[in-house]
Short mmCIF file of C-alpha atoms in Angstrom, two decimals:
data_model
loop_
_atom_site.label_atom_id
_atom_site.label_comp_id
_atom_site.label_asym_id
_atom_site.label_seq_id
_atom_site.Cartn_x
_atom_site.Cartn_y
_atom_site.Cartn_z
CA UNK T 1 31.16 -140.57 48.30
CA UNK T 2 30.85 -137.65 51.02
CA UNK T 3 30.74 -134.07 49.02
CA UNK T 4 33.31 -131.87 50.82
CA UNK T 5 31.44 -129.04 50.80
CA UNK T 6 32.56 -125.10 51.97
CA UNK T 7 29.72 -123.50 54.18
CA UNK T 8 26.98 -122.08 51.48
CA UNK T 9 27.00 -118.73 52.95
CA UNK T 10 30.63 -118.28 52.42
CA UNK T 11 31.01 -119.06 49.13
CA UNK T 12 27.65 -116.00 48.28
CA UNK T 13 30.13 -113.85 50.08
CA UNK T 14 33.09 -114.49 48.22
CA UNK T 15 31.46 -114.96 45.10
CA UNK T 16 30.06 -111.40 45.59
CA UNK T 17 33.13 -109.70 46.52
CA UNK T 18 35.12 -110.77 44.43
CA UNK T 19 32.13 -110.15 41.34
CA UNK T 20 31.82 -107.12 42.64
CA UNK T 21 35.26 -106.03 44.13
CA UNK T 22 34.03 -105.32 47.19
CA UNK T 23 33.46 -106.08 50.37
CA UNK T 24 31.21 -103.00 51.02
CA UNK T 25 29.30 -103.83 47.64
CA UNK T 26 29.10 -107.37 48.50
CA UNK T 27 27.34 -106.18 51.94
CA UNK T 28 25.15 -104.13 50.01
CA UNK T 29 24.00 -106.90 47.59
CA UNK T 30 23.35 -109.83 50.37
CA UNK T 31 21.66 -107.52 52.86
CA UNK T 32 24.01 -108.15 55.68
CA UNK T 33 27.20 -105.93 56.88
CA UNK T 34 31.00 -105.33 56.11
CA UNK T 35 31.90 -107.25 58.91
CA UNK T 36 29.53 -110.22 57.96
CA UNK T 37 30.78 -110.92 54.41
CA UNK T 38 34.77 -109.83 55.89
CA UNK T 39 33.83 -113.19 58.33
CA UNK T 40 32.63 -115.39 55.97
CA UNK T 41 35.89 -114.84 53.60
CA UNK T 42 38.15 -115.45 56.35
CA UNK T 43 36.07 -118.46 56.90
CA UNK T 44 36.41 -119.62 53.52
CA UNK T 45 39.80 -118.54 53.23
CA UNK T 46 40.69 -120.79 56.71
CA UNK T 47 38.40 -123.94 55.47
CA UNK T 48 40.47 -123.74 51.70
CA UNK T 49 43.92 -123.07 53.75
CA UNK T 50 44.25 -120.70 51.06
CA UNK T 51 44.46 -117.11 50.51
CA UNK T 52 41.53 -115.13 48.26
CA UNK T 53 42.04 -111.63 48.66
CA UNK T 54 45.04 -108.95 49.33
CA UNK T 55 44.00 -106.57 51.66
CA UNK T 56 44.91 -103.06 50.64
CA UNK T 57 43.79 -100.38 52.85
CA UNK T 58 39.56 -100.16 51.45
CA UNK T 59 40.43 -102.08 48.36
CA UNK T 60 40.71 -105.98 48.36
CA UNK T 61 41.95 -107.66 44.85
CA UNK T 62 41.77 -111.14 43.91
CA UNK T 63 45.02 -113.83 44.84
CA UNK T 64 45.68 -115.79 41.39
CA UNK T 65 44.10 -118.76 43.32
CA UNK T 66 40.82 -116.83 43.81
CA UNK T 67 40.48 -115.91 40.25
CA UNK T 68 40.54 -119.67 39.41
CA UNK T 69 38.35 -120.39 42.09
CA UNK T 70 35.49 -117.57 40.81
CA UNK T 71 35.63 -119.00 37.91
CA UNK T 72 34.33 -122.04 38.78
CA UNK T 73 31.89 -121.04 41.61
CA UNK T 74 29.93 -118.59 39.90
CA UNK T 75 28.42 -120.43 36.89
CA UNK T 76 28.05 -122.93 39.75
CA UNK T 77 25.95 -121.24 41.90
CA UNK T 78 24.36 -119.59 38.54
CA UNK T 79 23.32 -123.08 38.00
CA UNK T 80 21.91 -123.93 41.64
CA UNK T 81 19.96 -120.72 41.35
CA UNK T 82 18.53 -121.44 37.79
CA UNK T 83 17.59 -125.02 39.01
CA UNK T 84 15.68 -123.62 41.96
CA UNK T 85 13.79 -121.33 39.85
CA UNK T 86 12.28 -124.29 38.04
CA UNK T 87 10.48 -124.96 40.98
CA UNK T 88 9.02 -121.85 42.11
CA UNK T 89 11.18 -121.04 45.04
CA UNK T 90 11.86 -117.58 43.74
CA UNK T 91 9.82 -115.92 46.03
CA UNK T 92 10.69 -112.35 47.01
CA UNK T 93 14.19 -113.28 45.04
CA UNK T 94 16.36 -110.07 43.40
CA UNK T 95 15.60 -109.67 39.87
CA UNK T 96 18.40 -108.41 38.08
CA UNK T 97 17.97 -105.99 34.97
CA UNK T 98 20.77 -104.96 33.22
CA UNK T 99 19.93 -102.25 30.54
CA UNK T 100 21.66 -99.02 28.42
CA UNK T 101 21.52 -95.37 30.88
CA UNK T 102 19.72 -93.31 28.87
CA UNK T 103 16.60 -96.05 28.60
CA UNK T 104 16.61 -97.11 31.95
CA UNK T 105 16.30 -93.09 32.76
CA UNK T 106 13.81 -92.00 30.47
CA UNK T 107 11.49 -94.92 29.91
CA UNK T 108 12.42 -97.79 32.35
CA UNK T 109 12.50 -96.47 35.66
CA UNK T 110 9.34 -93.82 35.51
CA UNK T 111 7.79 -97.35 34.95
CA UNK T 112 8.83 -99.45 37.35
CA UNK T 113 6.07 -98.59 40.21
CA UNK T 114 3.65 -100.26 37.83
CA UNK T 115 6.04 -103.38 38.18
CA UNK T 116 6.18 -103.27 41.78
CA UNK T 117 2.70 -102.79 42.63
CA UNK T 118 1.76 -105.66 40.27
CA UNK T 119 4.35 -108.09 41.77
CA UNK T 120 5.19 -106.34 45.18
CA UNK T 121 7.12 -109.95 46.06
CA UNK T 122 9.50 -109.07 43.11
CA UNK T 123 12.50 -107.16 43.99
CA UNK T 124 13.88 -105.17 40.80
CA UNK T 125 17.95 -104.34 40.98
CA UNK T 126 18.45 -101.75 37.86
CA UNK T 127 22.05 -102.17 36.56
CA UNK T 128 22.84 -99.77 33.78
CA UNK T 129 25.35 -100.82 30.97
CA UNK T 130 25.89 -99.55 27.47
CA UNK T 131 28.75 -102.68 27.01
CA UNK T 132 27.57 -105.00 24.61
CA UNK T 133 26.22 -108.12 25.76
CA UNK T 134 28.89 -110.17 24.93
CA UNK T 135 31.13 -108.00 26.74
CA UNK T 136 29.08 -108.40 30.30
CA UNK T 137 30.84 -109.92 32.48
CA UNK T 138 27.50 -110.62 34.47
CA UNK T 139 24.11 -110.10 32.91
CA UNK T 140 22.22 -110.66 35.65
CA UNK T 141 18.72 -112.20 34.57
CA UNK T 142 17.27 -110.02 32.14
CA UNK T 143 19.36 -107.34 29.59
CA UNK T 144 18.24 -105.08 27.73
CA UNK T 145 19.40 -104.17 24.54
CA UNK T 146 19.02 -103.09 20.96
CA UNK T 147 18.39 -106.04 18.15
CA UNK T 148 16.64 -108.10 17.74
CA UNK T 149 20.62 -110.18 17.76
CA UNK T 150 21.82 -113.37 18.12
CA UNK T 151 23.18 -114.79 20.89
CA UNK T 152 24.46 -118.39 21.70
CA UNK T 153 22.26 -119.62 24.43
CA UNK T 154 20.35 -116.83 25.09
CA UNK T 155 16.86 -115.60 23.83
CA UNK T 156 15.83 -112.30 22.45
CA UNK T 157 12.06 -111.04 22.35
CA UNK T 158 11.23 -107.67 20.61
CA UNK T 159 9.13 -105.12 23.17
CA UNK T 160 9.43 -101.69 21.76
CA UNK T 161 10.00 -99.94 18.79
CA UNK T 162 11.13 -96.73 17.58
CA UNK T 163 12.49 -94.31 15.00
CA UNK T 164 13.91 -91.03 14.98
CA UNK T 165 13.42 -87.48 14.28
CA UNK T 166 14.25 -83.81 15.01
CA UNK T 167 12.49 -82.51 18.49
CA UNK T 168 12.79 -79.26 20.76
CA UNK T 169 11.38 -77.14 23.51
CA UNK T 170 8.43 -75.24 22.65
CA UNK T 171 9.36 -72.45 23.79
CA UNK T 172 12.88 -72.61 21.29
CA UNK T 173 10.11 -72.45 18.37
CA UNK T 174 8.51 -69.47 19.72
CA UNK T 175 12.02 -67.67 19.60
CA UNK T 176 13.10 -68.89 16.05
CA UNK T 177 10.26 -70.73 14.11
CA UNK T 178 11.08 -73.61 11.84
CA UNK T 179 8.98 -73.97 9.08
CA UNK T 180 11.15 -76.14 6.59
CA UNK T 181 14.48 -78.16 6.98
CA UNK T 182 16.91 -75.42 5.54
CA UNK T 183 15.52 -73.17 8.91
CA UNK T 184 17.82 -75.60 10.69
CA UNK T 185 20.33 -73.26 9.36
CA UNK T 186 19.45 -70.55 12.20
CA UNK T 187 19.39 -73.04 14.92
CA UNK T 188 21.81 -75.30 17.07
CA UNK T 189 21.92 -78.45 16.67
CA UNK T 190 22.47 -81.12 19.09
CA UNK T 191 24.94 -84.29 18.85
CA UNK T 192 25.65 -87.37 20.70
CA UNK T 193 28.90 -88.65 20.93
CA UNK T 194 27.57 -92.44 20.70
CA UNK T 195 25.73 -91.41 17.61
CA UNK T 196 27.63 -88.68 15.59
CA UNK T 197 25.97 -89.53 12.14
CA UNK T 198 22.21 -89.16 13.02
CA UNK T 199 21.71 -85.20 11.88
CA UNK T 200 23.95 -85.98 8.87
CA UNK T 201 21.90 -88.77 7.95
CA UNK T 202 18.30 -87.21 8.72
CA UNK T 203 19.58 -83.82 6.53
CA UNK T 204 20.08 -86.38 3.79
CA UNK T 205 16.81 -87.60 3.73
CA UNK T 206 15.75 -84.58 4.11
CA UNK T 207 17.14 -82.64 1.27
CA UNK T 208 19.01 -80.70 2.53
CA UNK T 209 22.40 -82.48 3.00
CA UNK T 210 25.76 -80.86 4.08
CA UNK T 211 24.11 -77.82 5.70
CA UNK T 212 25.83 -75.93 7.85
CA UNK T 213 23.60 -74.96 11.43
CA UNK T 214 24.32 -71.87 13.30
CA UNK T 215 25.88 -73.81 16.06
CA UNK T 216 26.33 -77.59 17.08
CA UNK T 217 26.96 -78.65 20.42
CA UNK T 218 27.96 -82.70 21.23
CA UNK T 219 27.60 -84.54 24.85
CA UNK T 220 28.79 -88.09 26.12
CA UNK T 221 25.11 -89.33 26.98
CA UNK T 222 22.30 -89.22 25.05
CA UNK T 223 20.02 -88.71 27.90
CA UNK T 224 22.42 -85.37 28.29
CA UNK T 225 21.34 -84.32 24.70
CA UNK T 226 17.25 -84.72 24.69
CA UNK T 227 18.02 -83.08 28.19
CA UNK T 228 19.59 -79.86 26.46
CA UNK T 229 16.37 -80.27 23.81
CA UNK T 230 14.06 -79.67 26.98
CA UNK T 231 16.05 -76.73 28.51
CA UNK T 232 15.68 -74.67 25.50
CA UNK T 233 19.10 -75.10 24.09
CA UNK T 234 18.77 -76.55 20.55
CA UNK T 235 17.04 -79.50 18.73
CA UNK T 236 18.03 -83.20 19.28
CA UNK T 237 17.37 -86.10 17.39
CA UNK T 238 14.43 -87.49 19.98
CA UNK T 239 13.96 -91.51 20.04
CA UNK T 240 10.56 -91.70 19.66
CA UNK T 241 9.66 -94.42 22.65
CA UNK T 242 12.14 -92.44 24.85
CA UNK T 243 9.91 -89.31 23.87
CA UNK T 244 6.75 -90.65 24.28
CA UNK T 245 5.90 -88.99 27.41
CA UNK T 246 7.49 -85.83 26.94
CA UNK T 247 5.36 -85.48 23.72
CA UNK T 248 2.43 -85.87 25.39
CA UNK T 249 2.54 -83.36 28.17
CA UNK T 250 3.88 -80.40 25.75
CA UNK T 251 7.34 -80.14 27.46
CA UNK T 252 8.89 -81.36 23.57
CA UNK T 253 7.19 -80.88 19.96
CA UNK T 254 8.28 -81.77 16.84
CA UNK T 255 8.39 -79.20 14.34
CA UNK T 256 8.65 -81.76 11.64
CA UNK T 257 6.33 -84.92 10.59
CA UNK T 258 9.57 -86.73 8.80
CA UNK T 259 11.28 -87.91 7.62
CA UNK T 260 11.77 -90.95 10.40
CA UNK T 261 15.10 -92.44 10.57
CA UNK T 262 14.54 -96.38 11.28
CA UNK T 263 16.19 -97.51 14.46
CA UNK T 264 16.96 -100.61 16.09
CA UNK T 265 13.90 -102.19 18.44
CA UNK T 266 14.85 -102.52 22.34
CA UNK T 267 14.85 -106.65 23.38
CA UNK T 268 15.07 -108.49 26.14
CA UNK T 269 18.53 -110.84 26.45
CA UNK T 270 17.62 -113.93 28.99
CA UNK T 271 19.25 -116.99 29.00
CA UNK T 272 17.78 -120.05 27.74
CA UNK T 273 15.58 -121.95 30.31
CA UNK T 274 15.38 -118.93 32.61
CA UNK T 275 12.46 -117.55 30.68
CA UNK T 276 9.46 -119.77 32.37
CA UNK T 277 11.52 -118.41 36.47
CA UNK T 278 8.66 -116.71 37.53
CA UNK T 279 10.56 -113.54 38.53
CA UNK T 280 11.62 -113.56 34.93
CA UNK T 281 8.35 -114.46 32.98
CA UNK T 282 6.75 -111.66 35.16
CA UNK T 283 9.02 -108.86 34.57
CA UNK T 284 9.46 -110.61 30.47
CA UNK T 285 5.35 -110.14 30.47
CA UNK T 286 4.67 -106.75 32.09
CA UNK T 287 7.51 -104.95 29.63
CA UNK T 288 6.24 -106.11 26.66
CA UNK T 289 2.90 -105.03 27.51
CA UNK T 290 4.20 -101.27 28.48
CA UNK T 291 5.84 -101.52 25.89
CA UNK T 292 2.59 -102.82 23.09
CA UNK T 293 2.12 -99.50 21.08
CA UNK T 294 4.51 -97.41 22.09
CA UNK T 295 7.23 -95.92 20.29
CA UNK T 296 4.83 -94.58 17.45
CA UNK T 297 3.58 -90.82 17.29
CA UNK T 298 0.68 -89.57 14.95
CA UNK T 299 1.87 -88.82 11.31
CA UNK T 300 1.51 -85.48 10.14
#
């Protein structure tokens, strides 16, 4: 029996706007313009005899029918695109990489030239997401996340490890040294608001639990709160593989050798039977050799 069949293109560009909300982002994603992806809909929309979208000024937003239909085309065209990748034909394909902010800013992306010049063919998009995986609407091909966890068809390998301790600016030492944990008493300590308990915890372990700093000071990001640490303004508790290189070059020290509070290893998330793509098994190979031996600073 004869398939009837929509054009190809048209369902990418539906499938994208309406993913992504968009017709601009949809534009964006496929490499062609507003007006190309705004044709193809119309097309779609005349070949269905259906409407997809209300029109609103710059915003579009799904018709009931259109939510129904997304549904069903994008796992389908998830699946055409995983089936392809079993046979090589990923050539120069997007490779999408979905991880948290404050990685993907501090130890991802100072990275990723190493990735491209290794597999210039391979084009990375960076998405960054602290949702939970089960709460992403679209993964893309490769998330990153915390664990290692279990998910229903999907695969988690460890890359990275880490713990965490007390860090600062050199120059914040110079002003008021630090010579035991109870000094933390003259200082200001910093806080993230997606991890309140970590300076509770490490004062615990430390012995001195319950003290009271001089000042404490609490962001929204964590990347805003080891970026305080640098400018001088109080001590954070670093991530040790998110610290790595600022450890190195002298622009952070830390003024104590423990204790380490354990933390949670960073994993890849990939769906099962996407792991042997080759966009996939590239990018799944070079991170876990970046990240072989990092994440652990000299004792003492």
């Amino acid at each position: 029996m004869r398939r009837a069949l929509p054009p190809l293109n048209a369902l990418r560009a539906f499938e994208a706007a309406a993913r992504l909300g968009s017709f601009k982002a949809a534009a964006e994603e496929l490499g062609v313009t507003h007006g190309a992806v705004s044709q193809q809909v119309r097309g779609l929309e005349d070949w269905l005899r259906a409407s997809l979208f209300e029109r609103h000024n710059r915003r579009v937003m799904l018709t009931p029918a259109a939510l129904a239909y997304l549904a069903e085309i994008g796992p389908a065209l998830d699946r055409i695109a995983a089936a392809t990748a079993l046979y090589g034909h990923e050539a120069g394909a997007v490779l999408r990489v979905n991880a948290p902010s404050t990685f993907a800013l501090r130890w991802l992306v100072p990275r990723l030239a190493r990735f491209r010049d290794r597999h210039p063919a391979i084009r990375v998009r960076l998405e960054t997401s602290n949702q939970p995986l089960e709460a992403l609407a679209d993964p893309g091909d490769v998330v990153i996340r915390g664990g290692p966890d279990i998910f229903y068809g999907t695969t988690a390998r460890v890359f990275l490890s880490e713990q965490r301790l007390p860090v600062c600016s050199p120059g914040l030492l110079g002003r008021v040294p630090l010579r035991e944990p109870a000094d933390l008493r003259h200082h200001t300590l910093l806080h993230s608001a997606s991890l309140p308990r970590l300076w509770d915890d490490w004062l615990a372990a430390s012995g001195v639990p319950g003290l009271e700093p001089e000042a404490a000071l609490t962001l929204d990001h964590f990347y805003l709160t080891l970026q305080a640490a640098l400018d001088g303004i109080g001590l954070a508790m670093g991530p040790t593989a998110l610290i790595a290189d600022d450890l190195a070059q002298g622009r952070l020290v830390t003024p104590f050798a423990g204790p380490r509070l354990p933390a949670r290893s960073y994993c890849t998330y990939v769906r099962e039977g996407r792991e042997s793509a080759e966009p996939v098994a590239a990018f799944l190979a070079w991170i876990e050799g970046e990240g072989a031996g990092e994440g652990r600073l000299p004792q003492g």
